[in-house]
Coordinates of C-alpha atoms in Angstrom, one line a residue:
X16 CA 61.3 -34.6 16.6
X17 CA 58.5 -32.2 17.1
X18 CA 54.9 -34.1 17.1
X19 CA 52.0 -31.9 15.8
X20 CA 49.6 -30.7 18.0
X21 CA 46.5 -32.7 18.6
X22 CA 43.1 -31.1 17.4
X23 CA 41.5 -30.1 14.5
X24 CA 43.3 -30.0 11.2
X25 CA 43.8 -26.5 9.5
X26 CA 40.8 -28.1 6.8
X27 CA 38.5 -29.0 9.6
X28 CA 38.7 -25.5 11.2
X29 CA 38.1 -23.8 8.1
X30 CA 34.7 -25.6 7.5
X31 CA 33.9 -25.0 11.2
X32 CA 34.3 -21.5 10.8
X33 CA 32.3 -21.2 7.8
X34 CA 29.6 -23.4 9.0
X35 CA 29.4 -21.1 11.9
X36 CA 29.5 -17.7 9.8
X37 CA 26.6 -18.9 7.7
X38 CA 24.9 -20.2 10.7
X39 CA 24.1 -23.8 9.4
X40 CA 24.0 -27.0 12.0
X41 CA 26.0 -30.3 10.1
X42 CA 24.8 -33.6 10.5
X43 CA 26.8 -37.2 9.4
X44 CA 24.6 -40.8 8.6
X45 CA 27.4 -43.5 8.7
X46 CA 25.0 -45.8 6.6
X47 CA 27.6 -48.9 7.5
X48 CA 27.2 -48.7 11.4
X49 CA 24.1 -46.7 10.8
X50 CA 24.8 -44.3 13.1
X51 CA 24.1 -40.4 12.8
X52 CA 26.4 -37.9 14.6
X53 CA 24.6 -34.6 15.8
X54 CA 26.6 -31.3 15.8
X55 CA 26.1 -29.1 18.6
X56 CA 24.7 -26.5 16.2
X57 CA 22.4 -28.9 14.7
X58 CA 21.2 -29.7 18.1
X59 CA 20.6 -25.8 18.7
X60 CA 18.6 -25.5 15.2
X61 CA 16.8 -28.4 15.3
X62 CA 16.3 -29.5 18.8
X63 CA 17.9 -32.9 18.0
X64 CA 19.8 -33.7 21.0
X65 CA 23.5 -33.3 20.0
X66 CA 25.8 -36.9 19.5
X67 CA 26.0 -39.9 18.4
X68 CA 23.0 -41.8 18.3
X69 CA 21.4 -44.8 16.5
X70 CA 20.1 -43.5 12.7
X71 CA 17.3 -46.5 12.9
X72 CA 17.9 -46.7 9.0
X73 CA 17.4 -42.9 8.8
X74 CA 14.2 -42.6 11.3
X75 CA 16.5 -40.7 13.7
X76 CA 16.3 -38.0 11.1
X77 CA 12.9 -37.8 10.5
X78 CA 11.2 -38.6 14.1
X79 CA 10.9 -34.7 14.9
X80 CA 9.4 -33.9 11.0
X81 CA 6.3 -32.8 11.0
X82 CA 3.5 -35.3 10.6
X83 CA 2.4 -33.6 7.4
X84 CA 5.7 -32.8 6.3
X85 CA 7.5 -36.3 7.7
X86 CA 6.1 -38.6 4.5
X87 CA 6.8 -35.9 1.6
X88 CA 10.0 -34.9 2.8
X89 CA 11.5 -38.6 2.8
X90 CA 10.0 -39.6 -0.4
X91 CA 11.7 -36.3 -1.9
X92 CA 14.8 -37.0 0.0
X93 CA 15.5 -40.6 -1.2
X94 CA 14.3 -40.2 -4.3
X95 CA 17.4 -37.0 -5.1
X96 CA 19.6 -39.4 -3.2
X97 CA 18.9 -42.1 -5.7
X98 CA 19.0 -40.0 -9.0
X99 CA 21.2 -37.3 -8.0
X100 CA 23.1 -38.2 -5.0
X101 CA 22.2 -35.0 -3.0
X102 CA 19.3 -33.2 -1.9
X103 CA 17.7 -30.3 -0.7
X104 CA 13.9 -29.8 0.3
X105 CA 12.8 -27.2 3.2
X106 CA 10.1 -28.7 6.1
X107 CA 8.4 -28.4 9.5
X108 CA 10.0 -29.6 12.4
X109 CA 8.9 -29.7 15.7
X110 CA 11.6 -29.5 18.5
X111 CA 11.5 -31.8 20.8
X112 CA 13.1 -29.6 23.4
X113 CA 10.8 -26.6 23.4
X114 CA 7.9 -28.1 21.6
X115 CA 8.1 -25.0 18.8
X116 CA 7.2 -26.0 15.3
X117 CA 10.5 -24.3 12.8
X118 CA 10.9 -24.1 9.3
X119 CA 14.5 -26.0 8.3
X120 CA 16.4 -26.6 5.5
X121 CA 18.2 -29.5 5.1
X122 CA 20.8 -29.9 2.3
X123 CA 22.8 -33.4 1.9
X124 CA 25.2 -35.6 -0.2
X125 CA 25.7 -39.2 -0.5
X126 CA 29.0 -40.6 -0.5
X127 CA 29.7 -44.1 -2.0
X128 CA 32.7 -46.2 -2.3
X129 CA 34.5 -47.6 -5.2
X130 CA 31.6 -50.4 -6.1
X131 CA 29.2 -47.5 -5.8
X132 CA 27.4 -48.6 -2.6
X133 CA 25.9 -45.9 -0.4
X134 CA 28.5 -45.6 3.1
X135 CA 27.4 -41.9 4.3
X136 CA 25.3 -39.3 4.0
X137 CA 26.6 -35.6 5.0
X138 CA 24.5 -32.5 5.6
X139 CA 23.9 -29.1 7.0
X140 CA 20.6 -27.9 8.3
X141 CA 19.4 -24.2 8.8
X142 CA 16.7 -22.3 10.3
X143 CA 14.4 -20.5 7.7
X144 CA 11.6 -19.4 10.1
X145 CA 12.3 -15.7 9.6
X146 CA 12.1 -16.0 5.5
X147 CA 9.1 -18.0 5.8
X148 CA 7.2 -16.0 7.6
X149 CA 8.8 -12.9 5.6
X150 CA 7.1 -14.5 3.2
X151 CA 3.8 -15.1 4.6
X152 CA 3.5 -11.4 5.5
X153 CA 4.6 -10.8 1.7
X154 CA 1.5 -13.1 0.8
X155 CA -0.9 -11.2 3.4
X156 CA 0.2 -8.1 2.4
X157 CA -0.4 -8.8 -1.1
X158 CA -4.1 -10.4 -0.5
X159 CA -4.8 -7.6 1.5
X160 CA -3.7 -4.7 -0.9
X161 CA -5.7 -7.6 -3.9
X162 CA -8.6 -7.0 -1.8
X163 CA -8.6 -3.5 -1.4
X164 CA -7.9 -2.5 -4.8
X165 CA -11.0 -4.3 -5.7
X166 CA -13.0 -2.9 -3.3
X167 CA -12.1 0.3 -4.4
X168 CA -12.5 -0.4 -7.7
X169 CA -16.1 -1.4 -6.9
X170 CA -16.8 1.9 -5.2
X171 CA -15.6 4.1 -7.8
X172 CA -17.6 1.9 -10.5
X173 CA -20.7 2.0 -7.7
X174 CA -20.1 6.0 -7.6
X175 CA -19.7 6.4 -11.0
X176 CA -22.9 4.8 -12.2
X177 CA -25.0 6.4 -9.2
X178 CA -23.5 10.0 -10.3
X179 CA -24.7 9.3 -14.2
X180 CA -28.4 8.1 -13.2
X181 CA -29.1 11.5 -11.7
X182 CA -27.2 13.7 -14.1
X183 CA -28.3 15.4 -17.6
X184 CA -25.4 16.7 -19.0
X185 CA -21.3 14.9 -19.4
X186 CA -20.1 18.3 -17.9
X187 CA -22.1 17.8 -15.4
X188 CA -21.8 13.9 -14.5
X189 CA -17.4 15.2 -14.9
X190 CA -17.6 17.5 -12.7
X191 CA -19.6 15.9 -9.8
X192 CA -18.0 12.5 -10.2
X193 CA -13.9 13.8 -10.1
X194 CA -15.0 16.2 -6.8
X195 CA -16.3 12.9 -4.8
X196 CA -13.3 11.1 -6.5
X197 CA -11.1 13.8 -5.1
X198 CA -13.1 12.9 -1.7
X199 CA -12.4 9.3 -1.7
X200 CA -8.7 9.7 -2.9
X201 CA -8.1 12.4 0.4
X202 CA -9.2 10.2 2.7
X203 CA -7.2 7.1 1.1
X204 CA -4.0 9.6 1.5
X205 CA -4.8 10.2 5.1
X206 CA -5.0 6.2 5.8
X207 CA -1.9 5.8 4.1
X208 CA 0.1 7.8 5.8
X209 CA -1.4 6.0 8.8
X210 CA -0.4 2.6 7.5
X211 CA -4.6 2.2 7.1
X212 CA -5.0 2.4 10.6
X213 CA -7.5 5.1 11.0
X214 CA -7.8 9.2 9.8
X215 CA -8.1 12.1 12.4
X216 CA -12.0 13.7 11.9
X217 CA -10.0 17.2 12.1
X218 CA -7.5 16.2 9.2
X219 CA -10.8 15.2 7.1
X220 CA -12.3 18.5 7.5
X221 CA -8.9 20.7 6.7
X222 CA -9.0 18.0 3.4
X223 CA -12.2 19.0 2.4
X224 CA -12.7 22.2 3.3
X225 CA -9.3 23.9 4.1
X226 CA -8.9 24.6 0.2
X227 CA -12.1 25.5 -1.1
X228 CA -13.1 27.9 1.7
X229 CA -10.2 29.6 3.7
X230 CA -11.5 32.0 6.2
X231 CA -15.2 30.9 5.7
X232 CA -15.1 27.6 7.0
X233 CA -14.0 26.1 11.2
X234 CA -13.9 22.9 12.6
X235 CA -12.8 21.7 16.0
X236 CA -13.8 19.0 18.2
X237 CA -11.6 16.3 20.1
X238 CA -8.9 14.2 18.9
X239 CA -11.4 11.1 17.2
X240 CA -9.4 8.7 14.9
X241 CA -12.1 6.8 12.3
X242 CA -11.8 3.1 10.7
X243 CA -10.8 3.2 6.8
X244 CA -14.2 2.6 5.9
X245 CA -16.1 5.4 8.1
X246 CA -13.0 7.6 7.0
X247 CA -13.8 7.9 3.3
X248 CA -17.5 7.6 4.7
X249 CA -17.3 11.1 6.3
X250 CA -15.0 12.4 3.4
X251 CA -17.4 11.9 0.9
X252 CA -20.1 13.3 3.4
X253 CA -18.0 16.5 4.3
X254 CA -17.6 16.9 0.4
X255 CA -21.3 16.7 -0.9
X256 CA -21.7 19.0 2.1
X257 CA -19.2 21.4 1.2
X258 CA -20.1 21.1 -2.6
X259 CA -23.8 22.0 -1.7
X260 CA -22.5 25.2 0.5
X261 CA -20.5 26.3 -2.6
X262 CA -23.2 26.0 -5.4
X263 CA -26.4 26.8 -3.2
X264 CA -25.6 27.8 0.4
X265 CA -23.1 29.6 2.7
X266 CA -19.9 29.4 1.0
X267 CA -21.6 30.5 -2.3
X268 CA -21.3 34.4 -1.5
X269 CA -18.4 35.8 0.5
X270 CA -20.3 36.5 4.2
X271 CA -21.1 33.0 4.3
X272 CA -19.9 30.7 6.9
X273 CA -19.6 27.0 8.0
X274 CA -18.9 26.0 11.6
X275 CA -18.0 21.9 11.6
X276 CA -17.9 20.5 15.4
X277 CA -17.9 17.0 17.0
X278 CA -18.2 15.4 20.4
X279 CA -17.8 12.3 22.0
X280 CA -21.1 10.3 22.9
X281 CA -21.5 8.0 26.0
X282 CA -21.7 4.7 23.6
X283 CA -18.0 5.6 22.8
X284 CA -18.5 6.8 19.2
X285 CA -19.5 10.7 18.3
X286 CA -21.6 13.1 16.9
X287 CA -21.3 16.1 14.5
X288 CA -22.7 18.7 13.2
X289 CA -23.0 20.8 10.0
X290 CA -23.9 24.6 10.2
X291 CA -24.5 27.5 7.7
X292 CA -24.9 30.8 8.5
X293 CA -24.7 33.8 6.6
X294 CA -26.0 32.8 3.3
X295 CA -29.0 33.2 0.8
X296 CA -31.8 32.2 1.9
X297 CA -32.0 28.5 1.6
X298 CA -35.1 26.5 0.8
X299 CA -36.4 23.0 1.1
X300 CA -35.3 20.6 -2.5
X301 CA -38.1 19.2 -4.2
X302 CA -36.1 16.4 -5.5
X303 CA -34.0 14.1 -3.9
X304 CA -30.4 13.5 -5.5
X305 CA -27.7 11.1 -5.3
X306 CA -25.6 13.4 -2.6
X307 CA -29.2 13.3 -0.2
X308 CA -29.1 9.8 -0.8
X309 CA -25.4 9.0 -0.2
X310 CA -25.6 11.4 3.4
X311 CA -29.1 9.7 4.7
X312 CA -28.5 6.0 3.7
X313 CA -24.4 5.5 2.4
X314 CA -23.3 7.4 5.1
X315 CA -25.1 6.2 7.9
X316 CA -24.6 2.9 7.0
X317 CA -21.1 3.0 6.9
X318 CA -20.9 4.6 10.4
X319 CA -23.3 2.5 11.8
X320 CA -25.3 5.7 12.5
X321 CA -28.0 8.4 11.4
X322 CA -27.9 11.7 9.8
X323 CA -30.3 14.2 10.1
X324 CA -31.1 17.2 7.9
X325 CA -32.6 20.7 8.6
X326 CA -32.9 22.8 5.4
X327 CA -33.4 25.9 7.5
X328 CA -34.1 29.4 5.7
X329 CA -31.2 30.9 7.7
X330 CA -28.7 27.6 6.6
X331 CA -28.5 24.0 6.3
X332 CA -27.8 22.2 9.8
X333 CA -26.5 18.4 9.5
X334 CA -26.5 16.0 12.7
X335 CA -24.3 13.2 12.0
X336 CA -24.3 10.6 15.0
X337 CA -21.6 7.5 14.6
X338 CA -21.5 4.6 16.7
X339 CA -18.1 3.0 18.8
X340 CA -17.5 0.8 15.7
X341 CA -16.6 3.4 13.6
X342 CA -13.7 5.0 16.2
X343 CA -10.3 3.4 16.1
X344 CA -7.4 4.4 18.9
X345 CA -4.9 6.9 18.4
X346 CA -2.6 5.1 15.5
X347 CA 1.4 4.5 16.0
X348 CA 1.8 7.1 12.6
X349 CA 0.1 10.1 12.6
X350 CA 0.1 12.2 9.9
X351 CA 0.6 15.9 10.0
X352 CA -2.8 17.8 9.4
X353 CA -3.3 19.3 5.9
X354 CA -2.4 22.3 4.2
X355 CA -4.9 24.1 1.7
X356 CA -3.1 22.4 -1.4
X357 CA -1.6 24.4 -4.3
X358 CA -3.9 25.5 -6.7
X359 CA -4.8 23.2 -9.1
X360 CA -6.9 25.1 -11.5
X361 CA -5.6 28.0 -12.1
X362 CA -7.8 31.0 -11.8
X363 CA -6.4 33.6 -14.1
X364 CA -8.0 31.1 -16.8
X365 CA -11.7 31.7 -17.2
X366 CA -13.5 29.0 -20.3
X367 CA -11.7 26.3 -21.7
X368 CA -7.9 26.3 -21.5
X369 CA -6.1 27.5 -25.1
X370 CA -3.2 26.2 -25.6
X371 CA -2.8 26.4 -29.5
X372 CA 0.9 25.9 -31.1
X373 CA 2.1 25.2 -27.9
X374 CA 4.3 22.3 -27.5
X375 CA 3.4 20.7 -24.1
X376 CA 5.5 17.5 -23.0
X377 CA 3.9 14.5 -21.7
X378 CA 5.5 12.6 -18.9
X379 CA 3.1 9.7 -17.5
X380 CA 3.9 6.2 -17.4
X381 CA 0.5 5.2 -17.4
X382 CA -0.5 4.1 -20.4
X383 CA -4.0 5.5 -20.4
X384 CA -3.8 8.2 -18.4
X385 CA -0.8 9.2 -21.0
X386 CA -3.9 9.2 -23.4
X387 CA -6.1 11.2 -22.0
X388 CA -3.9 13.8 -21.1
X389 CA -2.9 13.5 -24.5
X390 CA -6.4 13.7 -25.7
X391 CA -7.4 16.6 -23.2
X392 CA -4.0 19.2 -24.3
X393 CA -5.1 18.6 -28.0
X394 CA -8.7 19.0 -27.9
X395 CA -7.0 22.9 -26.6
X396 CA -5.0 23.2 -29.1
X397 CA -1.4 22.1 -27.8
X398 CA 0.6 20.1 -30.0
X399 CA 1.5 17.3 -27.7
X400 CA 5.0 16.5 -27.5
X401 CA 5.7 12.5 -26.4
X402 CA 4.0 10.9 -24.1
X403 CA 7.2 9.6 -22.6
X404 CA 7.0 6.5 -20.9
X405 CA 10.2 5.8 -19.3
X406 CA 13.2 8.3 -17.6
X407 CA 15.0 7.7 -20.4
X408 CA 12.5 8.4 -23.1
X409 CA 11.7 11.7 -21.5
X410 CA 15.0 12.6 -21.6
X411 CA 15.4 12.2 -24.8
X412 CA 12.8 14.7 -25.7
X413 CA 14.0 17.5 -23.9
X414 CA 16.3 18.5 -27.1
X415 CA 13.5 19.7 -28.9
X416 CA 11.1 23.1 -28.7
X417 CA 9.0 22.9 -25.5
X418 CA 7.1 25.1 -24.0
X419 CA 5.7 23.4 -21.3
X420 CA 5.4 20.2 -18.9
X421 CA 3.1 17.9 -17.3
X422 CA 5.2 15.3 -15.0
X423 CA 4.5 12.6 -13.3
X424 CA 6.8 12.4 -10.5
X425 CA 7.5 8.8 -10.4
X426 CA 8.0 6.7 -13.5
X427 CA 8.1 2.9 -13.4
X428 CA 10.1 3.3 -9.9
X429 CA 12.8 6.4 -10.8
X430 CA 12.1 9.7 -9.6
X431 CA 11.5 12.7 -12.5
X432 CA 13.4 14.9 -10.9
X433 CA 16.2 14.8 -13.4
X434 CA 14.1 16.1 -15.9
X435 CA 12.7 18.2 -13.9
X436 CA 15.9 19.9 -13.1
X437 CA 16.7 19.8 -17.1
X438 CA 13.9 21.5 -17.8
X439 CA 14.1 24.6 -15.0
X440 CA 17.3 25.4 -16.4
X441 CA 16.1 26.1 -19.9
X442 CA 13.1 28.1 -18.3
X443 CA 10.9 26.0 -19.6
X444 CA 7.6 26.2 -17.0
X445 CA 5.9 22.6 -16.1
X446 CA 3.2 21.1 -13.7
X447 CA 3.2 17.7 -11.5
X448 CA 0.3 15.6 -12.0
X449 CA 0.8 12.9 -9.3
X450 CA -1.0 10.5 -7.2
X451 CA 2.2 11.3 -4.5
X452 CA 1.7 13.5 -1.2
X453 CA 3.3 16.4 -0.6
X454 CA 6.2 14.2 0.9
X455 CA 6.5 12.0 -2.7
X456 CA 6.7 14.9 -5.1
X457 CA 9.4 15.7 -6.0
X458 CA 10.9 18.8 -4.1
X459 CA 12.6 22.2 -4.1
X460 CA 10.9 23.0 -7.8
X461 CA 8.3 25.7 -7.7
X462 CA 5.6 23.9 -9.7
X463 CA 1.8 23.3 -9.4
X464 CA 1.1 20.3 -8.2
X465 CA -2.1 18.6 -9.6
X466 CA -3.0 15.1 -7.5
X467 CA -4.7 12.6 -9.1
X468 CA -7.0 11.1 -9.6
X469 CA -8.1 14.8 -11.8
X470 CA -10.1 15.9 -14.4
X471 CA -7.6 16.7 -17.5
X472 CA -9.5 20.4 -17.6
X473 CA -7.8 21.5 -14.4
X474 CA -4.1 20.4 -15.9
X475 CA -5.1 22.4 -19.7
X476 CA -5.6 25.2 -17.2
X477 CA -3.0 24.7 -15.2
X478 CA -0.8 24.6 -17.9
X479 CA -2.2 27.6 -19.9
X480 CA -1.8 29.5 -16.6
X481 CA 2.0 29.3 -16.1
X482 CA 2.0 29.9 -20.0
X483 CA -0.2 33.4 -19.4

């Protein structure tokens, strides 16, 4: 007669194998001799030291709890046990091999026997540091983007109110206000593709001036990365600047130029400086607006600096000087520099866009900026056709007469590229309007791209242009 082999039945090494797999420790409380018995994995999870030792009534279990944890977590604990007969609460532990504090979870059953008295107790442990401090991050990440929202929020409503005070007329007050929107929302795609850890001086200047003056405007100067908040600082500065140059100064008649530079200073931070040349004669302002106000006292501020202005009959000369705290090192992402954008109003179209009988399609999942485009097509004349909301939705509208699109390219996470696609087999002509980078919109579609945040003007135009 053949005896089995000793060992491990076929049962046992079928739970081993899937304790191991899902990379749990198991623990046994023999409530009768009131011992526990310590798995080797355990022991590796928890720092427990691995083998039969005396449970103390359960204390064994609970001496390496964390003090702040160690009270809550047997309360919880007993009291599943006694209505539920199992458990399962997460907790602080500190090892008492390495000293580390973990995060465990500890799951557990009772056993009784036939009069119902308590003999064992079986569980498994597992480590859940990484998901807790997944978490965590999740948490931080979510405070931090809480408290950026808000303070941009606050700026644009700061902006906003500081633009109306020292306008006459809405055009007006439109106008100014979207162009130092445009400025804050450049220098916020810069950060971002830096993961917020600084912009390049040389990729703010090619924003702000790379698309309204090609060939009339040069920058250079070192490789200087700035802090989010002297970033959109010197974006708004370069853009009252270059807004000033295209109304009154250089880049107002074609033999204009502007010549942008920047150095290092000894302190660590940099200076730079502003110059106009070949314009009309320029003469002193004998009022002071909110674009003198935001260079001399916004601006400096936020760079921890001074700027100084020369209104010099031959052109306006700016000295900006920044201190260290507004320079940042070289960050890990790096965006490419940017190119002059596609138009975004287009030029063929001179006084307010018409659009009459044409049926434009609305794609915008945003509720109120749905609305106003809405609002802005019919006040020239197009016969609005949706808004769609959703993929679907829009989808569902492209078996009617269009004659044109605005898209957004993202709605409620699904890409617009399949209506896209639907509509550029028909013919039918469309625009993106999009808070998405060049990299986001979608590609391989030759479409003007309008970024937001814009004034609904440029996409009437826009529209009416491909229409032309």
């Amino acid at each position: 007669m053949v005896k089995p082999a000793s060992g491990p039945s076929l049962d046992q090494e079928r739970l081993e194998l899937a304790l191991q797999s899902a990379r749990l420790g198991d623990y046994e409380w023999d409530m009768v001799r009131d011992v526990v018995v310590i798995s080797a994995r355990m022991s590796e999870i928890s720092g427990l030291p691995a083998g039969e030792w005396p449970a103390q009534k359960g204390d064994f279990l609970y001496r390496g709890v964390h003090p702040d944890d160690r009270e809550k977590t047997r309360r919880f604990m007993e009291t599943s046990m006694r209505a539920e007969g199992r458990f399962e609460v997460e907790y602080r532990r500190i090892r008492e091999d390495d000293g580390r504090t973990v995060w465990m979870r500890t799951s557990g059953l009772l056993v009784t026997d036939d009069q119902g008295r308590a003999i064992r107790t079986v569980g498994v442990v597992q480590d859940v540091g990484d998901r807790r401090a997944e978490e965590d991050r999740r948490r931080a990440l979510m405070a931090e983007l809480d408290h950026r929202v808000k303070n941009v929020l606050a700026a644009v409503q700061a902006l906003a109110m500081q633009t109306a005070k020292r306008t006459t007329s809405l055009d007006s007050f439109l106008s100014t206000f979207f162009g130092r929107l445009k400025a804050m929302a450049s220098a916020n795609e810069l950060l971002t593709a830096a993961r917020w850890r600084g912009a390049a001086i040389a990729h703010l200047a090619a924003a702000e001036l790379g698309g309204i003056a090609p060939g009339q405007a040069r920058w250079e100067g070192p490789e200087l990365f700035l802090t989010p908040r002297a970033a959109n600082a010197l974006s708004l500065a370069l853009h009252e600047l270059a807004t000033n140059a295209v109304k009154y100064g250089a880049l107002s008649v074609e033999s204009g130029r502007v010549d942008v530079r920047w150095t290092r200073i000894a302190d660590g931070g940099f200076e730079l400086f502003w110059s106009e040349t070949g314009g009309p004669p320029v003469a002193v302002p004998t009022h002071r607006g909110f674009g003198s106000t935001l260079l001399s006292q916004v601006t400096a501020r936020e760079l921890n600096g001074e700027v100084d202005a020369e209104f010099r009959r031959a052109g306006v000369n700016v000295r900006l000087r920044a201190s260290a705290a507004a320079v940042v090192s070289r960050p890990e992402t790096v965006p490419e520099a940017p190119t002059p954008r596609k138009i975004e109003v287009a030029p063929a179209v001179q006084g307010p866009a018409d659009l009459a009988g044409k049926r434009v399609l609305i794609v915008e999942d945003a509720v109120l900026l749905a609305l106003e485009l809405e609002t802005g097509l019919s006040e020239a004349g197009a016969v609005v056709v949706g808004p769609a909301y959703e993929l679907e939705e829009a989808m569902n509208l492209l078996g009617g007469q269009i004659d044109a699109a605005v898209l957004d390219a993202n709605l409620n996470g699904l890409s617009v590229t399949p209506v896209a696609e639907a509509l550029a087999v028909r013919g039918v002509p469309f625009v993106f309007a999009t808070g998405y980078g060049d990299s986001g919109a979608p590609m391989g579609f030759d479409a003007p791209i309008i970024r937001k945040p814009y004034d609904v003007t440029q996409v009437a135009a826009a529209v009416a242009a491909l229409l032309a």
